[in-house]
mmCIF file of C-alpha atoms in Angstrom:
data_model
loop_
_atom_site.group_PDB
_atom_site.id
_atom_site.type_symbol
_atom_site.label_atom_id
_atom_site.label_comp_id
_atom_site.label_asym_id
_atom_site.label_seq_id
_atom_site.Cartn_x
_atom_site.Cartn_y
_atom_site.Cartn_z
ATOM 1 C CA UNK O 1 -6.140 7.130 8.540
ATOM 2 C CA UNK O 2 -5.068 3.691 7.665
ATOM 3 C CA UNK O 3 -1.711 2.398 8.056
ATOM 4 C CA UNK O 4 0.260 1.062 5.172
ATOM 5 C CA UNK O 5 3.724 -0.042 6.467
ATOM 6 C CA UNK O 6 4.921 -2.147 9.448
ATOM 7 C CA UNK O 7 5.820 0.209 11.883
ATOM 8 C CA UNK O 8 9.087 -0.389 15.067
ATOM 9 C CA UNK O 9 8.355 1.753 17.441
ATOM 10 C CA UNK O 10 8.563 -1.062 20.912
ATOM 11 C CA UNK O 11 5.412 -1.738 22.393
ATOM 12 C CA UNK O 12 6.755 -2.065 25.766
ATOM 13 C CA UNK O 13 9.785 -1.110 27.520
ATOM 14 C CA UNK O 14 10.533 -4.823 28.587
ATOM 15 C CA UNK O 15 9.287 -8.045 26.299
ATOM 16 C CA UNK O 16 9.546 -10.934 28.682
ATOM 17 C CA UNK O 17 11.367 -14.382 27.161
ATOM 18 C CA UNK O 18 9.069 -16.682 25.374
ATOM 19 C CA UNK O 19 7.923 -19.315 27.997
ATOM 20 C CA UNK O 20 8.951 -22.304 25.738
ATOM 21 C CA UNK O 21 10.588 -22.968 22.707
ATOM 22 C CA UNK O 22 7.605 -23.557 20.647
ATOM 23 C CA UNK O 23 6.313 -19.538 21.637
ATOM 24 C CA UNK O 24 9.651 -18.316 20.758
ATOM 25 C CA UNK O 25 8.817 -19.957 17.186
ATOM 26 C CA UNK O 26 5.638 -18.357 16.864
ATOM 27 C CA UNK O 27 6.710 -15.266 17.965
ATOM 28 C CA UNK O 28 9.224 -15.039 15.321
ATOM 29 C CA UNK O 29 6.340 -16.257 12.617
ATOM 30 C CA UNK O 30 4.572 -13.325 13.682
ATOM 31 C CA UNK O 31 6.972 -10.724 13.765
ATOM 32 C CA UNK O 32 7.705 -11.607 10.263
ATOM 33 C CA UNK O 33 4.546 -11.701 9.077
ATOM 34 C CA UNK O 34 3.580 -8.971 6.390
ATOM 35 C CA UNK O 35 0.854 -10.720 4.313
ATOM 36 C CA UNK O 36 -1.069 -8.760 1.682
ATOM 37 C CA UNK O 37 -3.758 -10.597 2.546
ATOM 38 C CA UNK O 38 -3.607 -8.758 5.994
ATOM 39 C CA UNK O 39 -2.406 -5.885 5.345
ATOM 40 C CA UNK O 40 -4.425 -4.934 1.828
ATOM 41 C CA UNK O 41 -7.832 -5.920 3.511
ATOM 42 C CA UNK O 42 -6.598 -3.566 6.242
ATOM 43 C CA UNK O 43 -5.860 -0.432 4.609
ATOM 44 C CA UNK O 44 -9.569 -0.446 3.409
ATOM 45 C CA UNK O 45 -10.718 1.271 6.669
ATOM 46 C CA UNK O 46 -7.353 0.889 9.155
ATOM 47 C CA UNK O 47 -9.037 -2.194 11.192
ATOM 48 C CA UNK O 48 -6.697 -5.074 10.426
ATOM 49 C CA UNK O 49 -7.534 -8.275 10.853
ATOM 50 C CA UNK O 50 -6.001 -11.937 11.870
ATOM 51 C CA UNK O 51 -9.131 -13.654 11.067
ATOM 52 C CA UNK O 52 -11.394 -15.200 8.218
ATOM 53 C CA UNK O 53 -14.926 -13.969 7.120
ATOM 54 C CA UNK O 54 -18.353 -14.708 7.422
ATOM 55 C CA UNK O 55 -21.637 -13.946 5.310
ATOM 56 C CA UNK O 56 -22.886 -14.071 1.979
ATOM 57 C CA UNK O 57 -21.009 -12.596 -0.578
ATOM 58 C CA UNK O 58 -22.340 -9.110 -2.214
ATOM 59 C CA UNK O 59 -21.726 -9.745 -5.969
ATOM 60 C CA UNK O 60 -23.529 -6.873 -6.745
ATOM 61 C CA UNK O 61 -21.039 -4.549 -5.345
ATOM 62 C CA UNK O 62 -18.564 -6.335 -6.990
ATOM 63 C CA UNK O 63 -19.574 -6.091 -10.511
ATOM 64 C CA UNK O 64 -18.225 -7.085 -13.419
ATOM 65 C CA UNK O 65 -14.789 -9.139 -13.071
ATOM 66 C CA UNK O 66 -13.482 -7.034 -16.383
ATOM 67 C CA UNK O 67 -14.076 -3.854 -14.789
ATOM 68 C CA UNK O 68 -10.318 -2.488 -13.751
ATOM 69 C CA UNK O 69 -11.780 -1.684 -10.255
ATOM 70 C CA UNK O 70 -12.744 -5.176 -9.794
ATOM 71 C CA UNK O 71 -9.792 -6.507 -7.633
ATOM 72 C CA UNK O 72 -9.989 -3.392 -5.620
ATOM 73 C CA UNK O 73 -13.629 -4.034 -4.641
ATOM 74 C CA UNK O 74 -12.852 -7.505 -3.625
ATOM 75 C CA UNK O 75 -11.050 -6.636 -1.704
ATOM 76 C CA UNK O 76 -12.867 -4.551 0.448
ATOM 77 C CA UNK O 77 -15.622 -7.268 0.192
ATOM 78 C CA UNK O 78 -13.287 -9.652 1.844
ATOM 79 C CA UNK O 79 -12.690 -7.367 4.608
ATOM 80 C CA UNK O 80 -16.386 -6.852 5.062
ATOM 81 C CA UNK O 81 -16.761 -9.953 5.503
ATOM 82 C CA UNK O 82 -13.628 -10.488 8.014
ATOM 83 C CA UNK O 83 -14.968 -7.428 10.329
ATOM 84 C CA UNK O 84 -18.391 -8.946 9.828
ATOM 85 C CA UNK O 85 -17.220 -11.998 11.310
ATOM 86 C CA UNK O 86 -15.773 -9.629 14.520
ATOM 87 C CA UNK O 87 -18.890 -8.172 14.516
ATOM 88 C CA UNK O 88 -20.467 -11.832 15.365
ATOM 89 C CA UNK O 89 -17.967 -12.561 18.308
ATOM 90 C CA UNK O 90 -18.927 -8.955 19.423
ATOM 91 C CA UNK O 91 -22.890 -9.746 19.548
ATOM 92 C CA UNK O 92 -21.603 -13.283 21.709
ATOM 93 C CA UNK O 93 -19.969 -10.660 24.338
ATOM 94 C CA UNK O 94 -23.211 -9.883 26.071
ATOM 95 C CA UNK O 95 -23.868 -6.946 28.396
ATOM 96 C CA UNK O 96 -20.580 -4.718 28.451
ATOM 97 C CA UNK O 97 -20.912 -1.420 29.618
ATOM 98 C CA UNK O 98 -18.362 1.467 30.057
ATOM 99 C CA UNK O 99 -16.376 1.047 33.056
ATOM 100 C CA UNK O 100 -15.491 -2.826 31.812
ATOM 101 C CA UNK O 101 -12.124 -3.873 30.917
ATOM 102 C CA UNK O 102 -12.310 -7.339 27.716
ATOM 103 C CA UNK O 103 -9.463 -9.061 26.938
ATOM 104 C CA UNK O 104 -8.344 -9.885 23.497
ATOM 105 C CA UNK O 105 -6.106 -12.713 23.901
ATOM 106 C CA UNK O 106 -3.938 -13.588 20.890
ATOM 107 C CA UNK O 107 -4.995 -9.683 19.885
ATOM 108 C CA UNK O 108 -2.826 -9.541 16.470
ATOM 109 C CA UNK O 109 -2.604 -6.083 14.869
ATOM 110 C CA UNK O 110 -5.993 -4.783 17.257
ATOM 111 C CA UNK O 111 -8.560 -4.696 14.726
ATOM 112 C CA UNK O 112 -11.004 -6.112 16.997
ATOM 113 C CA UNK O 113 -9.709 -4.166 20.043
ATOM 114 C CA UNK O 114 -10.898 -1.331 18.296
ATOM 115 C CA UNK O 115 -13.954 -2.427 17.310
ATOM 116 C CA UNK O 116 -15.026 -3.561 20.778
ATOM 117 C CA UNK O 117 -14.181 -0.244 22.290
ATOM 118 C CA UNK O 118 -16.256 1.339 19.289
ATOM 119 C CA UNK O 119 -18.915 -0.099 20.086
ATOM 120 C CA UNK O 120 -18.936 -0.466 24.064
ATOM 121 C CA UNK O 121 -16.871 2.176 24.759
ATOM 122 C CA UNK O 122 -14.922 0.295 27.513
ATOM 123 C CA UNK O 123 -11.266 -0.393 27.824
ATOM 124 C CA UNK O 124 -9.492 -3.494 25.762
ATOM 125 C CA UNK O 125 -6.900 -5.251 27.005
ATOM 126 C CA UNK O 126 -4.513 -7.342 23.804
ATOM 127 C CA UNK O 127 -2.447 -9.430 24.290
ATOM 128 C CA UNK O 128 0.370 -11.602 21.259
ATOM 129 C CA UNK O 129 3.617 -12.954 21.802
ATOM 130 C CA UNK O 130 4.666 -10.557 18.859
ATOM 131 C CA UNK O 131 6.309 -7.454 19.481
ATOM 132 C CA UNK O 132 5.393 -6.179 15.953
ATOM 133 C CA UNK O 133 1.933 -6.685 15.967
ATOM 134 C CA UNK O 134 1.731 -4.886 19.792
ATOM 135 C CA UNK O 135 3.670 -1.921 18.105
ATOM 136 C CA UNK O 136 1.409 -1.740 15.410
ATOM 137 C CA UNK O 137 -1.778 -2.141 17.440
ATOM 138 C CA UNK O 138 -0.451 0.729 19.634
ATOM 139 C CA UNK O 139 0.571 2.555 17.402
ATOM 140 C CA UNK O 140 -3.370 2.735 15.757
ATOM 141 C CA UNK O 141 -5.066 3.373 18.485
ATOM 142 C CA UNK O 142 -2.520 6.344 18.994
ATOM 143 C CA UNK O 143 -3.690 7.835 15.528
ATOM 144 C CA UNK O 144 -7.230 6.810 16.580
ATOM 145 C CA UNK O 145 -6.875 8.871 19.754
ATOM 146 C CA UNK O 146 -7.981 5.934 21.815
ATOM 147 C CA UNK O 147 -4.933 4.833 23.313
ATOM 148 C CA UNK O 148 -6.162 5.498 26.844
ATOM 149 C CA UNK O 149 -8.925 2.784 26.352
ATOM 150 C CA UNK O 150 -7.089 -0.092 23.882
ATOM 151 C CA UNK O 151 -3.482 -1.262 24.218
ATOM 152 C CA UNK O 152 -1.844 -4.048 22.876
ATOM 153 C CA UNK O 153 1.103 -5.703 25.312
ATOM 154 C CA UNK O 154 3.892 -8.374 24.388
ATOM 155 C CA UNK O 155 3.130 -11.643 26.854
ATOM 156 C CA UNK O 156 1.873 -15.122 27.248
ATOM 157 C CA UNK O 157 -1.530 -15.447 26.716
ATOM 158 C CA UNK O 158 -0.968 -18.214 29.148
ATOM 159 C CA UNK O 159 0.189 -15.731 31.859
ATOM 160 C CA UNK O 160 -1.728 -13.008 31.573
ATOM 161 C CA UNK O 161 -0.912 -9.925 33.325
ATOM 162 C CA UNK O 162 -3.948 -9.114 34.722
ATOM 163 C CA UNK O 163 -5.642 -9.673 38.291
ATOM 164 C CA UNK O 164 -8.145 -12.493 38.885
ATOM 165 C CA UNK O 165 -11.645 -11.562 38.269
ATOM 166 C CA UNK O 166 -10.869 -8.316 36.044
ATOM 167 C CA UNK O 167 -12.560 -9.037 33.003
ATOM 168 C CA UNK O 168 -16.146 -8.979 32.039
ATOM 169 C CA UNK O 169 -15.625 -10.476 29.088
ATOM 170 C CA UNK O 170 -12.747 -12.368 26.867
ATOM 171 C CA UNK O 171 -11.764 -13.867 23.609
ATOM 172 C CA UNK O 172 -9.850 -15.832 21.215
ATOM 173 C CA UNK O 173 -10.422 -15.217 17.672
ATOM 174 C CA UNK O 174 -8.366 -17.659 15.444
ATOM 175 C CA UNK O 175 -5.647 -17.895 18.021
ATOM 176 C CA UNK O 176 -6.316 -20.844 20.395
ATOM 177 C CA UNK O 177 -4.850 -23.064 18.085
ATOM 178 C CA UNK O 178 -1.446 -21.948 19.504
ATOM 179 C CA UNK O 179 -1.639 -23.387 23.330
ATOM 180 C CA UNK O 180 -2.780 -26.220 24.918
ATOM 181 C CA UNK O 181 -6.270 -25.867 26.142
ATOM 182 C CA UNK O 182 -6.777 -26.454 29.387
ATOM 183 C CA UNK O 183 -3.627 -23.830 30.130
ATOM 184 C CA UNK O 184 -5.776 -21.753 27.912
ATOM 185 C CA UNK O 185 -9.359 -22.084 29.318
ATOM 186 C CA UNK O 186 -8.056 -21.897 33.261
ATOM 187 C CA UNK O 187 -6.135 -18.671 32.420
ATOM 188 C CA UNK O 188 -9.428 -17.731 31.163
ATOM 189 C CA UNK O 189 -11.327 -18.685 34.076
ATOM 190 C CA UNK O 190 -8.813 -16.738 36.316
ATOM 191 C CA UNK O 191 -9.223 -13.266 34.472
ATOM 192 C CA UNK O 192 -13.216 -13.727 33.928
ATOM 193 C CA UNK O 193 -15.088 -12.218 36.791
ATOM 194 C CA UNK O 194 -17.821 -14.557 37.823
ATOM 195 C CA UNK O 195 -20.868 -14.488 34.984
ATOM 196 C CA UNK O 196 -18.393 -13.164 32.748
ATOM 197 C CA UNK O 197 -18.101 -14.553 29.303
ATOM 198 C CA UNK O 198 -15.968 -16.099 27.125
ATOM 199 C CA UNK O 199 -16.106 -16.382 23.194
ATOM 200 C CA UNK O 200 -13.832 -17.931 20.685
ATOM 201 C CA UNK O 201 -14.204 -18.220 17.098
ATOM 202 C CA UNK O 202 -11.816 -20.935 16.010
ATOM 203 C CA UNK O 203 -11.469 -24.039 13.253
ATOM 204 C CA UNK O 204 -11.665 -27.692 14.597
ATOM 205 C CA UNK O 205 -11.245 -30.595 13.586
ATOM 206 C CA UNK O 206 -14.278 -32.930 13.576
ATOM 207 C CA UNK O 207 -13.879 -35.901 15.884
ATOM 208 C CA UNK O 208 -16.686 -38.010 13.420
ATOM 209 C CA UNK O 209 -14.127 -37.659 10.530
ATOM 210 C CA UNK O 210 -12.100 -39.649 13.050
ATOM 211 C CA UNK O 211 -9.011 -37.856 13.080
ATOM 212 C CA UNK O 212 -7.303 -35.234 11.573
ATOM 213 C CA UNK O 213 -7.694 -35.072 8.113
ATOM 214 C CA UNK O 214 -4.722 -34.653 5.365
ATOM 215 C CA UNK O 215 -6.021 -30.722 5.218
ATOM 216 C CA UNK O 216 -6.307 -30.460 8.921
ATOM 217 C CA UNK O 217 -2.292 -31.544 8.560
ATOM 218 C CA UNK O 218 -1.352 -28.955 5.913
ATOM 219 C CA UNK O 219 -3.202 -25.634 7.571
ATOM 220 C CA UNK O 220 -1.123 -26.730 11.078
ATOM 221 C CA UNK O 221 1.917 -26.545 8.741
ATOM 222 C CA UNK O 222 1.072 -23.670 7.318
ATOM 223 C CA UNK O 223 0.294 -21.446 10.314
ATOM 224 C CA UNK O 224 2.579 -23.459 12.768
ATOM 225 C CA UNK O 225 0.119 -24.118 14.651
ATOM 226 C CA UNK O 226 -1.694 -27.429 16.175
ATOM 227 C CA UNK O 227 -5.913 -27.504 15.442
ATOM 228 C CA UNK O 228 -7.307 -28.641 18.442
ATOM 229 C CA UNK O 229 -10.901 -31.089 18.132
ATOM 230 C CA UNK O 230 -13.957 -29.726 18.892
ATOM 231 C CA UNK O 231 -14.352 -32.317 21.493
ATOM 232 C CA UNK O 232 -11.212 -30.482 23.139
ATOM 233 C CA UNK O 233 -12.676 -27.603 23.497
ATOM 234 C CA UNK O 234 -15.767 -28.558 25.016
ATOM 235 C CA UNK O 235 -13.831 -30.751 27.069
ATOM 236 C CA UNK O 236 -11.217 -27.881 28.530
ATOM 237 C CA UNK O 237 -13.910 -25.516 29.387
ATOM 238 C CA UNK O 238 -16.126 -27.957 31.414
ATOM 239 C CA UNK O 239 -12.680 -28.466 33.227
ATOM 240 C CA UNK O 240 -12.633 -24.724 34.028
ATOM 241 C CA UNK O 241 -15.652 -23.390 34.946
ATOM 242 C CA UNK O 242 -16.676 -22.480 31.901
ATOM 243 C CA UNK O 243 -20.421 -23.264 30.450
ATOM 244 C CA UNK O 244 -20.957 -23.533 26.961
ATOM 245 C CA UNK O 245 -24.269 -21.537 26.176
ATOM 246 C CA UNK O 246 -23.709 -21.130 22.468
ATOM 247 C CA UNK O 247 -22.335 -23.148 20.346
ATOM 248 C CA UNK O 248 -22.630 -22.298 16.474
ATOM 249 C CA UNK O 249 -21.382 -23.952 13.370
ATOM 250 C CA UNK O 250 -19.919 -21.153 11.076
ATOM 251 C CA UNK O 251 -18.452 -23.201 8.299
ATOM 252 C CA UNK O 252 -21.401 -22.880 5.812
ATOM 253 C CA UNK O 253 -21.401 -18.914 6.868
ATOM 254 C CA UNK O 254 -17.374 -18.668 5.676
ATOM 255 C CA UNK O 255 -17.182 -21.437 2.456
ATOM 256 C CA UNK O 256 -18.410 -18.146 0.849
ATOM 257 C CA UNK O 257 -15.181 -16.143 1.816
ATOM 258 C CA UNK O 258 -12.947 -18.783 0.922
ATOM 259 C CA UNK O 259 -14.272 -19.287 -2.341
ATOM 260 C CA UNK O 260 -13.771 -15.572 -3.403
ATOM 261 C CA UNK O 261 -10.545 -15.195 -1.571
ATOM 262 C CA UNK O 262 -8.939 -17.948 -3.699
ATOM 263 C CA UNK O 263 -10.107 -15.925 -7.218
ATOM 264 C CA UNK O 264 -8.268 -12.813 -5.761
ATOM 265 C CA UNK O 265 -4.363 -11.912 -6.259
ATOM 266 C CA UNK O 266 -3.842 -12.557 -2.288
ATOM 267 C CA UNK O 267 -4.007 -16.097 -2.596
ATOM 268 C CA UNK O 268 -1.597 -17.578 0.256
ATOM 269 C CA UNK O 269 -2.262 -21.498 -1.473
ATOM 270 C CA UNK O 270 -3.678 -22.692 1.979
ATOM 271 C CA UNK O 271 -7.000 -21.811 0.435
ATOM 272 C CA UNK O 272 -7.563 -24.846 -1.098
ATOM 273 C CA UNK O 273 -6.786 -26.988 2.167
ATOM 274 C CA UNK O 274 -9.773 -24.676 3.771
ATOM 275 C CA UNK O 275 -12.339 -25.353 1.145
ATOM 276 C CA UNK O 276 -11.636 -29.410 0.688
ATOM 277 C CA UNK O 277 -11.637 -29.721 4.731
ATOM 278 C CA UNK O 278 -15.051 -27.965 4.899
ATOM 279 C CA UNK O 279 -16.984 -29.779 2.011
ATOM 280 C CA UNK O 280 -15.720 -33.482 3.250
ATOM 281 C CA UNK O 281 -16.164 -32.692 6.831
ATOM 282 C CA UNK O 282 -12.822 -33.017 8.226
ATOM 283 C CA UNK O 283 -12.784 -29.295 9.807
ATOM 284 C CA UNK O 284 -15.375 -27.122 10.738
ATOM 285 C CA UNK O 285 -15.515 -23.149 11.976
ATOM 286 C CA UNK O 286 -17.252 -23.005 15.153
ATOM 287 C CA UNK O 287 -18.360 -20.144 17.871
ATOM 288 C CA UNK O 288 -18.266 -20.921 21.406
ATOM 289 C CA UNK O 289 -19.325 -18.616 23.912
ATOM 290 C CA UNK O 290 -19.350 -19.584 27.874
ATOM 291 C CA UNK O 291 -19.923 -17.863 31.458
ATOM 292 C CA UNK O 292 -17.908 -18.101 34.109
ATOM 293 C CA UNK O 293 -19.540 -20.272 37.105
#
């Protein structure tokens, strides 16, 4: 049943002290977060999402834009989009069988948790430097009856509280932006199990535009956040033992969910920033997915 309202029941019986300033910021962004943009696109099925969408649009289930169901089917086509997207990182995850433990690192309100376990039927491991979002994660795979295989925890995806070598596999979906990346990448190489793999789905900026572009500028100020290059990324894992073996441009396969996200009511007016960086080049939407050597 999906959920409709932020919920405040703690996620944990101790949230540890941001490790810096700058975490303490974002975990206050977070906790305050209640976009309809999130929230709406959840209550369509009860996965909610922290991420954009990929795919063509399907204008035939949308219909006619006079038709008073309209916005109410866009909806839902923007969030079949967004778990289409999850469904992408999913396919990058490669073997994963039952008795494997993932990590979702920057895990928001779980949607993804619970669509890895869905499909694998292993145990999912989230973690956000929000208390909110952990409570609400929690809380729906409680009413999913599921609990015993996906939980959501309050810590540094820097410091993650699990022992070296646990994972088979592990992600960042729209959340790397938030650390630096070689913290990120070796934390990611300690929790990997060797041959394990590692996907993120993330915007960039392009190093050929030269440097950030005036977009790049206004989604960091947006989201508080700080877009790394894709150069960065390539750069961190090779640092940390982790080998690109995919790496795929998404940004034609999401200028389609931007542009029908910014006719819809949930307009956030970063929308515009998205579309202009992706037709001049300035940003792009990658996949990366790496083993662990």
């Amino acid at each position: 049943m999906p959920v409709t309202t932020e919920l405040t029941t703690n996620a944990s019986p101790f949230i540890p002290a941001p490790a810096s300033p700058y975490q303490g910021d974002i975990a206050r962004y977070w906790d305050q977060e209640a976009r309809p943009v999130n929230l709406r696109l959840g209550d369509v099925d009860g996965l909610y999402h922290h991420h954009y969408g990929i795919g063509d649009v399907d204008h035939a289930a949308l219909g006619d834009t006079a038709d008073s169901e309209y916005e109410k089917k866009l909806i839902a086509e923007l969030h079949r989009l967004e778990s289409a997207q999850a469904e992408v990182l999913l396919d990058h995850l490669g073997t994963i069988g039952r008795a494997d433990t993932l990590v979702d690192a920057g895990c928001g309100r779980g949607g993804s948790m619970v669509m890895a376990h869905q499909r694998f039927g292993c145990s999912v491991e989230g973690v956000t430097l929000s208390a909110k979002q952990a409570d609400f994660a929690n809380r729906r795979a409680h009413e999913l009856g599921i609990e015993d295989h996906v939980r959501a925890r309050v810590c540094n995806m820097l410091d993650m509280p699990f022992e070296s070598g646990q994972a088979a596999a592990s992600w960042n979906n729209e959340s790397s932006m938030y650390v630096d990346l070689e913290d990120l990448f070796a934390e990611h190489s300690r929790v990997l199990r060797v041959g394990g793999r590692y996907v993120t789905i993330t915007g960039c900026w392009n190093p050929r535009y030269g440097q950030p572009s005036k977009w790049v500028s206004q989604i960091n100020a947006h989201f508080e956040c700080n877009i790394h290059s894709r150069r960065e990324y390539l750069r961190a894992m090779a640092d940390n033992r982790l080998v690109p073996q995919a790496v795929i441009d998404l940004t034609a396969a999401t200028t389609p969910y931007w542009q029908l996200r910014a006719t819809s009511s949930l307009v956030t007016g970063i929308e515009e920033a998205f579309l202009n960086s992706y037709e001049d080049g300035s940003f792009q939407y990658l996949l990366i997915a790496a083993d662990r050597v």
